[in-house]
Amino acid sequence: MRKKVVAGNWKCNTSVQEGVELAKAVNELVAKEGAEDVVVVLGTPFTHITSVVDAVDTNRVGVSAQNCAAEASGAYTGEVSAAMVKSTGAEYVILGHSERREYYGETSDILNKKVALTLENGLTPIYCCGEALDIREAGTQKAYVINQLEETIFNLSAEDFKKLIIAYEPIWAIGTGKTATTEQAQEMHKDIRDAIAAKYSQEVADEISILYGGSAKPSNAPELFANPDVDGGLIGGASLKAEDFLGIINAY
Ligand code: PEP
């Protein structure tokens, strides 16, 4: 049975102190009222990870980085390696977010290296894919997203591939308040799962959690999560409020 996952992406928000307070509030709410069968992850800035790991019950609330270096170590000023992330106690790394692809020039070659290093260090990549509005309007979103997978993660062995979490995030829905319809989400999630089945096997495809990301909130999460191929969400804005995040965790 594949896991249901609700992962927050705090992006470049909160001071360390605010982040720790938010993490503690999520931790407390999840312990009291959180759906027990949902894996909860907090994607914090690098500076916050160690403090957030200390502030939560990591058996219940996992912690994620939002990026890692494409190199293992060395003279790369300002970079944070996958091994460093691992040493904090975090278990996940968000990779290939559209904001990193667009603003920081993350190419498929760079992502290949990051995915490999993340896996080598025993971390779970939360691998993001998704199309921009012009591609959706041209109706070529399926080919575009499958090509992203082919260029970045379909080179992995089946054994490694099974360790991934995939997040489908239509760029036109991220932070815009515009959510994909439940049909659009289900259609793309099924296309992704079918492509995994064709590349690997149905068994591998059935094991992979595919999350939806893009203006998800407590009010629309139940409808999105009711789709058979939507296994949870990667949540930006709504993960910055503990109550809203809990509402999404409990949307199943
Ligand atoms: C995201 O950036 O991963 C995201 C889904 O953001 P939001 O929920 O704010 O649209």
PDB file of C-alpha atoms and ligand atoms in Angstrom:
ATOM      1  CA  MET A   1       0.000   0.000   0.000  1.00  0.00           C
ATOM      2  CA  ARG A   2       1.449   3.336  -0.967  1.00  0.00           C
ATOM      3  CA  LYS A   3       1.666   6.015   1.680  1.00  0.00           C
ATOM      4  CA  LYS A   4      -0.478   9.117   1.990  1.00  0.00           C
ATOM      5  CA  VAL A   5       1.846  12.078   2.456  1.00  0.00           C
ATOM      6  CA  VAL A   6       1.224  15.713   3.289  1.00  0.00           C
ATOM      7  CA  ALA A   7       4.435  17.735   3.033  1.00  0.00           C
ATOM      8  CA  GLY A   8       4.795  21.429   3.758  1.00  0.00           C
ATOM      9  CA  ASN A   9       7.114  23.648   1.753  1.00  0.00           C
ATOM     10  CA  TRP A  10       7.839  26.730   3.813  1.00  0.00           C
ATOM     11  CA  LYS A  11      10.010  28.196   1.034  1.00  0.00           C
ATOM     12  CA  CYS A  12      11.978  31.323   2.106  1.00  0.00           C
ATOM     13  CA  ASN A  13       9.666  32.169   5.000  1.00  0.00           C
ATOM     14  CA  THR A  14       9.961  32.429   8.808  1.00  0.00           C
ATOM     15  CA  SER A  15      12.882  33.179  11.103  1.00  0.00           C
ATOM     16  CA  VAL A  16      14.368  30.180  12.925  1.00  0.00           C
ATOM     17  CA  GLN A  17      12.353  31.156  16.013  1.00  0.00           C
ATOM     18  CA  GLU A  18       9.097  31.477  14.061  1.00  0.00           C
ATOM     19  CA  GLY A  19       9.809  28.209  12.274  1.00  0.00           C
ATOM     20  CA  VAL A  20      10.370  26.365  15.546  1.00  0.00           C
ATOM     21  CA  GLU A  21       7.088  27.757  16.930  1.00  0.00           C
ATOM     22  CA  LEU A  22       5.265  26.669  13.763  1.00  0.00           C
ATOM     23  CA  ALA A  23       6.859  23.215  13.896  1.00  0.00           C
ATOM     24  CA  LYS A  24       5.906  22.827  17.573  1.00  0.00           C
ATOM     25  CA  ALA A  25       2.316  23.865  16.820  1.00  0.00           C
ATOM     26  CA  VAL A  26       2.070  21.358  13.932  1.00  0.00           C
ATOM     27  CA  ASN A  27       3.669  18.666  16.083  1.00  0.00           C
ATOM     28  CA  GLU A  28       1.163  19.239  18.880  1.00  0.00           C
ATOM     29  CA  LEU A  29      -1.879  19.334  16.599  1.00  0.00           C
ATOM     30  CA  VAL A  30      -0.781  16.253  14.701  1.00  0.00           C
ATOM     31  CA  ALA A  31      -0.189  14.328  17.944  1.00  0.00           C
ATOM     32  CA  LYS A  32      -3.670  15.236  19.183  1.00  0.00           C
ATOM     33  CA  GLU A  33      -5.808  15.256  16.051  1.00  0.00           C
ATOM     34  CA  GLY A  34      -3.760  14.256  13.020  1.00  0.00           C
ATOM     35  CA  ALA A  35      -4.883  11.418  10.757  1.00  0.00           C
ATOM     36  CA  GLU A  36      -2.661   8.565  11.848  1.00  0.00           C
ATOM     37  CA  ASP A  37      -2.221   7.066   8.402  1.00  0.00           C
ATOM     38  CA  VAL A  38      -0.829  10.260   6.882  1.00  0.00           C
ATOM     39  CA  VAL A  39       2.933  10.832   6.734  1.00  0.00           C
ATOM     40  CA  VAL A  40       3.556  14.452   7.741  1.00  0.00           C
ATOM     41  CA  VAL A  41       6.649  16.321   6.538  1.00  0.00           C
ATOM     42  CA  LEU A  42       7.849  19.880   7.159  1.00  0.00           C
ATOM     43  CA  GLY A  43      10.041  21.356   4.413  1.00  0.00           C
ATOM     44  CA  THR A  44      12.023  24.064   6.187  1.00  0.00           C
ATOM     45  CA  PRO A  45      14.873  26.382   5.186  1.00  0.00           C
ATOM     46  CA  PHE A  46      18.343  24.860   5.768  1.00  0.00           C
ATOM     47  CA  THR A  47      18.972  27.192   8.705  1.00  0.00           C
ATOM     48  CA  HIS A  48      15.952  25.795  10.561  1.00  0.00           C
ATOM     49  CA  ILE A  49      16.379  22.072  10.064  1.00  0.00           C
ATOM     50  CA  THR A  50      18.376  21.131  13.180  1.00  0.00           C
ATOM     51  CA  SER A  51      16.152  23.190  15.482  1.00  0.00           C
ATOM     52  CA  VAL A  52      12.968  21.841  13.878  1.00  0.00           C
ATOM     53  CA  VAL A  53      14.237  18.253  14.154  1.00  0.00           C
ATOM     54  CA  ASP A  54      14.777  18.891  17.878  1.00  0.00           C
ATOM     55  CA  ALA A  55      11.351  20.529  18.268  1.00  0.00           C
ATOM     56  CA  VAL A  56       9.198  17.737  16.817  1.00  0.00           C
ATOM     57  CA  ASP A  57       8.627  14.041  17.391  1.00  0.00           C
ATOM     58  CA  THR A  58      10.429  12.840  14.282  1.00  0.00           C
ATOM     59  CA  ASN A  59       8.667   9.487  14.518  1.00  0.00           C
ATOM     60  CA  ARG A  60       5.498  11.388  13.649  1.00  0.00           C
ATOM     61  CA  VAL A  61       6.628  14.547  11.843  1.00  0.00           C
ATOM     62  CA  GLY A  62       9.430  14.204   9.292  1.00  0.00           C
ATOM     63  CA  VAL A  63      11.670  17.084   8.289  1.00  0.00           C
ATOM     64  CA  SER A  64      12.763  17.984   4.766  1.00  0.00           C
ATOM     65  CA  ALA A  65      15.259  20.284   3.128  1.00  0.00           C
ATOM     66  CA  GLN A  66      14.042  22.225   0.109  1.00  0.00           C
ATOM     67  CA  ASN A  67      17.179  21.641  -1.961  1.00  0.00           C
ATOM     68  CA  CYS A  68      20.704  20.243  -1.761  1.00  0.00           C
ATOM     69  CA  ALA A  69      23.977  20.714  -3.609  1.00  0.00           C
ATOM     70  CA  ALA A  70      24.678  18.895  -6.864  1.00  0.00           C
ATOM     71  CA  GLU A  71      28.148  18.003  -5.576  1.00  0.00           C
ATOM     72  CA  ALA A  72      29.070  15.736  -2.671  1.00  0.00           C
ATOM     73  CA  SER A  73      31.479  18.193  -0.987  1.00  0.00           C
ATOM     74  CA  GLY A  74      34.282  20.620  -1.709  1.00  0.00           C
ATOM     75  CA  ALA A  75      34.841  24.200  -2.821  1.00  0.00           C
ATOM     76  CA  TYR A  76      31.223  25.182  -3.500  1.00  0.00           C
ATOM     77  CA  THR A  77      30.707  28.273  -1.375  1.00  0.00           C
ATOM     78  CA  GLY A  78      27.231  28.606   0.022  1.00  0.00           C
ATOM     79  CA  GLU A  79      26.092  25.119  -0.919  1.00  0.00           C
ATOM     80  CA  VAL A  80      24.617  22.511   1.457  1.00  0.00           C
ATOM     81  CA  SER A  81      25.313  18.900   0.553  1.00  0.00           C
ATOM     82  CA  ALA A  82      22.974  15.924   0.834  1.00  0.00           C
ATOM     83  CA  ALA A  83      25.336  14.444   3.453  1.00  0.00           C
ATOM     84  CA  MET A  84      25.025  17.638   5.528  1.00  0.00           C
ATOM     85  CA  VAL A  85      21.242  17.458   5.279  1.00  0.00           C
ATOM     86  CA  LYS A  86      21.374  13.837   6.398  1.00  0.00           C
ATOM     87  CA  SER A  87      23.542  14.769   9.387  1.00  0.00           C
ATOM     88  CA  THR A  88      20.822  17.119  10.688  1.00  0.00           C
ATOM     89  CA  GLY A  89      18.301  14.315  11.149  1.00  0.00           C
ATOM     90  CA  ALA A  90      16.169  15.405   8.195  1.00  0.00           C
ATOM     91  CA  GLU A  91      14.872  12.537   6.069  1.00  0.00           C
ATOM     92  CA  TYR A  92      13.624  14.213   2.899  1.00  0.00           C
ATOM     93  CA  VAL A  93      14.784  16.690   0.253  1.00  0.00           C
ATOM     94  CA  ILE A  94      12.426  18.553  -2.076  1.00  0.00           C
ATOM     95  CA  LEU A  95      14.051  18.529  -5.512  1.00  0.00           C
ATOM     96  CA  GLY A  96      13.179  20.088  -8.844  1.00  0.00           C
ATOM     97  CA  HIS A  97      10.661  22.571  -7.518  1.00  0.00           C
ATOM     98  CA  SER A  98       9.567  24.836 -10.377  1.00  0.00           C
ATOM     99  CA  GLU A  99      10.894  27.898  -8.521  1.00  0.00           C
ATOM    100  CA  ARG A 100      14.370  26.329  -8.460  1.00  0.00           C
ATOM    101  CA  ARG A 101      14.133  25.276 -12.092  1.00  0.00           C
ATOM    102  CA  GLU A 102      12.983  28.749 -13.132  1.00  0.00           C
ATOM    103  CA  TYR A 103      14.919  31.141 -10.878  1.00  0.00           C
ATOM    104  CA  TYR A 104      18.087  29.118 -10.250  1.00  0.00           C
ATOM    105  CA  GLY A 105      18.521  27.419 -13.614  1.00  0.00           C
ATOM    106  CA  GLU A 106      18.156  23.848 -12.369  1.00  0.00           C
ATOM    107  CA  THR A 107      18.491  21.692 -15.447  1.00  0.00           C
ATOM    108  CA  SER A 108      17.819  18.004 -15.809  1.00  0.00           C
ATOM    109  CA  ASP A 109      21.573  17.316 -15.566  1.00  0.00           C
ATOM    110  CA  ILE A 110      21.787  19.145 -12.246  1.00  0.00           C
ATOM    111  CA  LEU A 111      18.697  17.335 -10.974  1.00  0.00           C
ATOM    112  CA  ASN A 112      20.141  13.971 -11.974  1.00  0.00           C
ATOM    113  CA  LYS A 113      23.103  14.618  -9.703  1.00  0.00           C
ATOM    114  CA  LYS A 114      20.952  15.896  -6.836  1.00  0.00           C
ATOM    115  CA  VAL A 115      18.593  12.930  -6.975  1.00  0.00           C
ATOM    116  CA  ALA A 116      21.537  10.513  -7.007  1.00  0.00           C
ATOM    117  CA  LEU A 117      23.282  12.215  -4.046  1.00  0.00           C
ATOM    118  CA  THR A 118      20.064  12.368  -2.059  1.00  0.00           C
ATOM    119  CA  LEU A 119      19.488   8.642  -2.521  1.00  0.00           C
ATOM    120  CA  GLU A 120      23.145   7.792  -1.821  1.00  0.00           C
ATOM    121  CA  ASN A 121      22.781   9.561   1.517  1.00  0.00           C
ATOM    122  CA  GLY A 122      19.669   7.654   2.506  1.00  0.00           C
ATOM    123  CA  LEU A 123      17.324  10.616   2.061  1.00  0.00           C
ATOM    124  CA  THR A 124      13.958  10.527   0.296  1.00  0.00           C
ATOM    125  CA  PRO A 125      13.671  12.895  -2.650  1.00  0.00           C
ATOM    126  CA  ILE A 126      10.321  14.639  -3.024  1.00  0.00           C
ATOM    127  CA  TYR A 127      10.696  15.121  -6.741  1.00  0.00           C
ATOM    128  CA  CYS A 128       8.601  17.921  -8.306  1.00  0.00           C
ATOM    129  CA  CYS A 129       7.389  18.093 -11.865  1.00  0.00           C
ATOM    130  CA  GLY A 130       4.742  20.161 -13.620  1.00  0.00           C
ATOM    131  CA  GLU A 131       3.953  22.359 -16.576  1.00  0.00           C
ATOM    132  CA  ALA A 132       3.618  26.115 -17.062  1.00  0.00           C
ATOM    133  CA  LEU A 133       0.388  27.736 -18.223  1.00  0.00           C
ATOM    134  CA  ASP A 134       1.366  28.019 -21.910  1.00  0.00           C
ATOM    135  CA  ILE A 135       2.014  24.289 -22.038  1.00  0.00           C
ATOM    136  CA  ARG A 136      -1.333  23.535 -20.384  1.00  0.00           C
ATOM    137  CA  GLU A 137      -3.060  25.868 -22.817  1.00  0.00           C
ATOM    138  CA  ALA A 138      -1.369  24.148 -25.766  1.00  0.00           C
ATOM    139  CA  GLY A 139      -2.607  20.812 -24.394  1.00  0.00           C
ATOM    140  CA  THR A 140       0.907  19.294 -24.332  1.00  0.00           C
ATOM    141  CA  GLN A 141       1.192  18.946 -20.545  1.00  0.00           C
ATOM    142  CA  LYS A 142       1.343  15.150 -20.505  1.00  0.00           C
ATOM    143  CA  ALA A 143       4.260  14.936 -22.946  1.00  0.00           C
ATOM    144  CA  TYR A 144       6.015  17.765 -21.084  1.00  0.00           C
ATOM    145  CA  VAL A 145       5.742  16.189 -17.640  1.00  0.00           C
ATOM    146  CA  ILE A 146       6.636  12.690 -18.828  1.00  0.00           C
ATOM    147  CA  ASN A 147       9.692  14.182 -20.542  1.00  0.00           C
ATOM    148  CA  GLN A 148      10.716  15.777 -17.218  1.00  0.00           C
ATOM    149  CA  LEU A 149      10.541  12.334 -15.604  1.00  0.00           C
ATOM    150  CA  GLU A 150      12.462  10.719 -18.463  1.00  0.00           C
ATOM    151  CA  GLU A 151      15.257  13.267 -18.223  1.00  0.00           C
ATOM    152  CA  THR A 152      15.657  13.225 -14.459  1.00  0.00           C
ATOM    153  CA  ILE A 153      14.414  10.112 -12.684  1.00  0.00           C
ATOM    154  CA  PHE A 154      13.684   7.381 -15.244  1.00  0.00           C
ATOM    155  CA  ASN A 155      17.414   6.594 -15.285  1.00  0.00           C
ATOM    156  CA  LEU A 156      17.146   5.192 -11.736  1.00  0.00           C
ATOM    157  CA  SER A 157      17.026   1.485 -10.972  1.00  0.00           C
ATOM    158  CA  ALA A 158      13.603   0.185  -9.925  1.00  0.00           C
ATOM    159  CA  GLU A 159      14.975  -0.300  -6.418  1.00  0.00           C
ATOM    160  CA  ASP A 160      15.967   3.374  -6.150  1.00  0.00           C
ATOM    161  CA  PHE A 161      12.899   4.630  -7.977  1.00  0.00           C
ATOM    162  CA  LYS A 162      10.664   3.032  -5.352  1.00  0.00           C
ATOM    163  CA  LYS A 163      12.258   5.297  -2.725  1.00  0.00           C
ATOM    164  CA  LEU A 164      10.969   8.482  -4.385  1.00  0.00           C
ATOM    165  CA  ILE A 165       7.941  10.590  -3.659  1.00  0.00           C
ATOM    166  CA  ILE A 166       6.697  12.498  -6.712  1.00  0.00           C
ATOM    167  CA  ALA A 167       4.864  15.826  -6.513  1.00  0.00           C
ATOM    168  CA  TYR A 168       2.900  16.993  -9.533  1.00  0.00           C
ATOM    169  CA  GLU A 169       2.711  20.769  -9.318  1.00  0.00           C
ATOM    170  CA  PRO A 170       1.134  22.637 -12.232  1.00  0.00           C
ATOM    171  CA  ILE A 171       3.123  25.887 -12.159  1.00  0.00           C
ATOM    172  CA  TRP A 172       0.043  27.936 -12.999  1.00  0.00           C
ATOM    173  CA  ALA A 173      -1.525  26.761  -9.732  1.00  0.00           C
ATOM    174  CA  ILE A 174       1.434  27.436  -7.408  1.00  0.00           C
ATOM    175  CA  GLY A 175       0.783  30.351  -5.096  1.00  0.00           C
ATOM    176  CA  THR A 176      -1.844  31.711  -7.493  1.00  0.00           C
ATOM    177  CA  GLY A 177      -4.974  30.636  -5.639  1.00  0.00           C
ATOM    178  CA  LYS A 178      -5.905  28.779  -8.837  1.00  0.00           C
ATOM    179  CA  THR A 179      -6.116  25.043  -8.145  1.00  0.00           C
ATOM    180  CA  ALA A 180      -6.154  22.303 -10.762  1.00  0.00           C
ATOM    181  CA  THR A 181      -9.608  20.795 -11.000  1.00  0.00           C
ATOM    182  CA  THR A 182      -9.970  17.407  -9.444  1.00  0.00           C
ATOM    183  CA  GLU A 183     -10.236  15.941 -12.982  1.00  0.00           C
ATOM    184  CA  GLN A 184      -7.045  17.692 -14.141  1.00  0.00           C
ATOM    185  CA  ALA A 185      -5.168  16.449 -11.073  1.00  0.00           C
ATOM    186  CA  GLN A 186      -6.398  12.859 -11.397  1.00  0.00           C
ATOM    187  CA  GLU A 187      -5.696  12.772 -15.146  1.00  0.00           C
ATOM    188  CA  MET A 188      -2.073  13.854 -14.770  1.00  0.00           C
ATOM    189  CA  HIS A 189      -1.444  11.657 -11.725  1.00  0.00           C
ATOM    190  CA  LYS A 190      -2.772   8.662 -13.676  1.00  0.00           C
ATOM    191  CA  ASP A 191      -0.616   9.607 -16.688  1.00  0.00           C
ATOM    192  CA  ILE A 192       2.440   9.742 -14.425  1.00  0.00           C
ATOM    193  CA  ARG A 193       1.574   6.400 -12.819  1.00  0.00           C
ATOM    194  CA  ASP A 194       0.980   4.788 -16.209  1.00  0.00           C
ATOM    195  CA  ALA A 195       4.340   6.088 -17.444  1.00  0.00           C
ATOM    196  CA  ILE A 196       6.041   4.596 -14.363  1.00  0.00           C
ATOM    197  CA  ALA A 197       4.276   1.273 -14.984  1.00  0.00           C
ATOM    198  CA  ALA A 198       5.431   1.289 -18.628  1.00  0.00           C
ATOM    199  CA  LYS A 199       9.019   2.165 -17.654  1.00  0.00           C
ATOM    200  CA  TYR A 200       9.325  -0.066 -14.569  1.00  0.00           C
ATOM    201  CA  SER A 201       6.308  -2.212 -13.668  1.00  0.00           C
ATOM    202  CA  GLN A 202       2.768  -1.871 -12.359  1.00  0.00           C
ATOM    203  CA  GLU A 203       4.043  -3.006  -8.976  1.00  0.00           C
ATOM    204  CA  VAL A 204       6.542  -0.118  -8.826  1.00  0.00           C
ATOM    205  CA  ALA A 205       3.915   2.348 -10.090  1.00  0.00           C
ATOM    206  CA  ASP A 206       1.449   1.230  -7.432  1.00  0.00           C
ATOM    207  CA  GLU A 207       3.988   1.809  -4.661  1.00  0.00           C
ATOM    208  CA  ILE A 208       4.881   5.408  -5.532  1.00  0.00           C
ATOM    209  CA  SER A 209       3.106   8.224  -3.716  1.00  0.00           C
ATOM    210  CA  ILE A 210       2.214  11.020  -6.142  1.00  0.00           C
ATOM    211  CA  LEU A 211       1.343  14.272  -4.371  1.00  0.00           C
ATOM    212  CA  TYR A 212      -0.556  17.225  -5.786  1.00  0.00           C
ATOM    213  CA  GLY A 213       0.807  20.747  -5.274  1.00  0.00           C
ATOM    214  CA  GLY A 214      -0.735  24.079  -6.202  1.00  0.00           C
ATOM    215  CA  SER A 215      -2.889  26.259  -3.944  1.00  0.00           C
ATOM    216  CA  ALA A 216      -4.151  23.292  -1.930  1.00  0.00           C
ATOM    217  CA  LYS A 217      -6.012  24.311   1.224  1.00  0.00           C
ATOM    218  CA  PRO A 218      -8.344  22.714   3.769  1.00  0.00           C
ATOM    219  CA  SER A 219     -11.392  23.575   1.627  1.00  0.00           C
ATOM    220  CA  ASN A 220     -10.218  21.958  -1.621  1.00  0.00           C
ATOM    221  CA  ALA A 221      -7.979  19.182  -0.277  1.00  0.00           C
ATOM    222  CA  PRO A 222     -10.818  16.655   0.378  1.00  0.00           C
ATOM    223  CA  GLU A 223     -11.915  16.778  -3.260  1.00  0.00           C
ATOM    224  CA  LEU A 224      -8.338  16.542  -4.574  1.00  0.00           C
ATOM    225  CA  PHE A 225      -7.369  13.726  -2.200  1.00  0.00           C
ATOM    226  CA  ALA A 226     -10.491  11.725  -3.085  1.00  0.00           C
ATOM    227  CA  ASN A 227      -8.931  10.909  -6.466  1.00  0.00           C
ATOM    228  CA  PRO A 228      -7.542   7.371  -6.662  1.00  0.00           C
ATOM    229  CA  ASP A 229      -4.125   8.502  -7.945  1.00  0.00           C
ATOM    230  CA  VAL A 230      -3.663  11.520  -5.663  1.00  0.00           C
ATOM    231  CA  ASP A 231      -1.744  10.345  -2.604  1.00  0.00           C
ATOM    232  CA  GLY A 232      -1.498  13.612  -0.722  1.00  0.00           C
ATOM    233  CA  GLY A 233      -0.125  17.089  -1.227  1.00  0.00           C
ATOM    234  CA  LEU A 234       2.923  19.314  -1.319  1.00  0.00           C
ATOM    235  CA  ILE A 235       1.671  22.436   0.362  1.00  0.00           C
ATOM    236  CA  GLY A 236       3.177  25.912   0.131  1.00  0.00           C
ATOM    237  CA  GLY A 237       1.204  28.836   1.543  1.00  0.00           C
ATOM    238  CA  ALA A 238      -1.183  26.774   3.663  1.00  0.00           C
ATOM    239  CA  SER A 239       1.711  25.000   5.415  1.00  0.00           C
ATOM    240  CA  LEU A 240       2.647  28.255   7.132  1.00  0.00           C
ATOM    241  CA  LYS A 241      -0.434  28.097   9.357  1.00  0.00           C
ATOM    242  CA  ALA A 242      -0.520  25.062  11.655  1.00  0.00           C
ATOM    243  CA  GLU A 243      -4.337  24.847  11.662  1.00  0.00           C
ATOM    244  CA  ASP A 244      -4.604  25.018   7.878  1.00  0.00           C
ATOM    245  CA  PHE A 245      -1.885  22.428   7.499  1.00  0.00           C
ATOM    246  CA  LEU A 246      -3.704  20.150   9.957  1.00  0.00           C
ATOM    247  CA  GLY A 247      -6.915  20.658   7.968  1.00  0.00           C
ATOM    248  CA  ILE A 248      -5.135  19.364   4.878  1.00  0.00           C
ATOM    249  CA  ILE A 249      -3.587  16.425   6.770  1.00  0.00           C
ATOM    250  CA  ASN A 250      -7.097  15.511   7.901  1.00  0.00           C
ATOM    251  CA  ALA A 251      -8.657  15.971   4.464  1.00  0.00           C
ATOM    252  CA  TYR A 252      -8.749  12.249   3.679  1.00  0.00           C
TER     253      TYR A 252
HETATM  254  C1  PEP B   1       4.557  24.798  -3.729  1.00  0.00           C
HETATM  255  O1  PEP B   1       5.244  25.779  -3.994  1.00  0.00           O
HETATM  256  O2  PEP B   1       5.096  23.689  -3.633  1.00  0.00           O
HETATM  257  C2  PEP B   1       3.120  24.991  -3.552  1.00  0.00           C
HETATM  258  C3  PEP B   1       2.339  23.983  -3.754  1.00  0.00           C
HETATM  259  O3  PEP B   1       2.715  26.253  -3.180  1.00  0.00           O
HETATM  260  P1  PEP B   1       1.211  26.737  -2.858  1.00  0.00           P
HETATM  261  O4  PEP B   1       0.553  25.650  -2.055  1.00  0.00           O
HETATM  262  O5  PEP B   1       1.378  27.999  -2.127  1.00  0.00           O
HETATM  263  O6  PEP B   1       0.540  26.907  -4.193  1.00  0.00           O
END
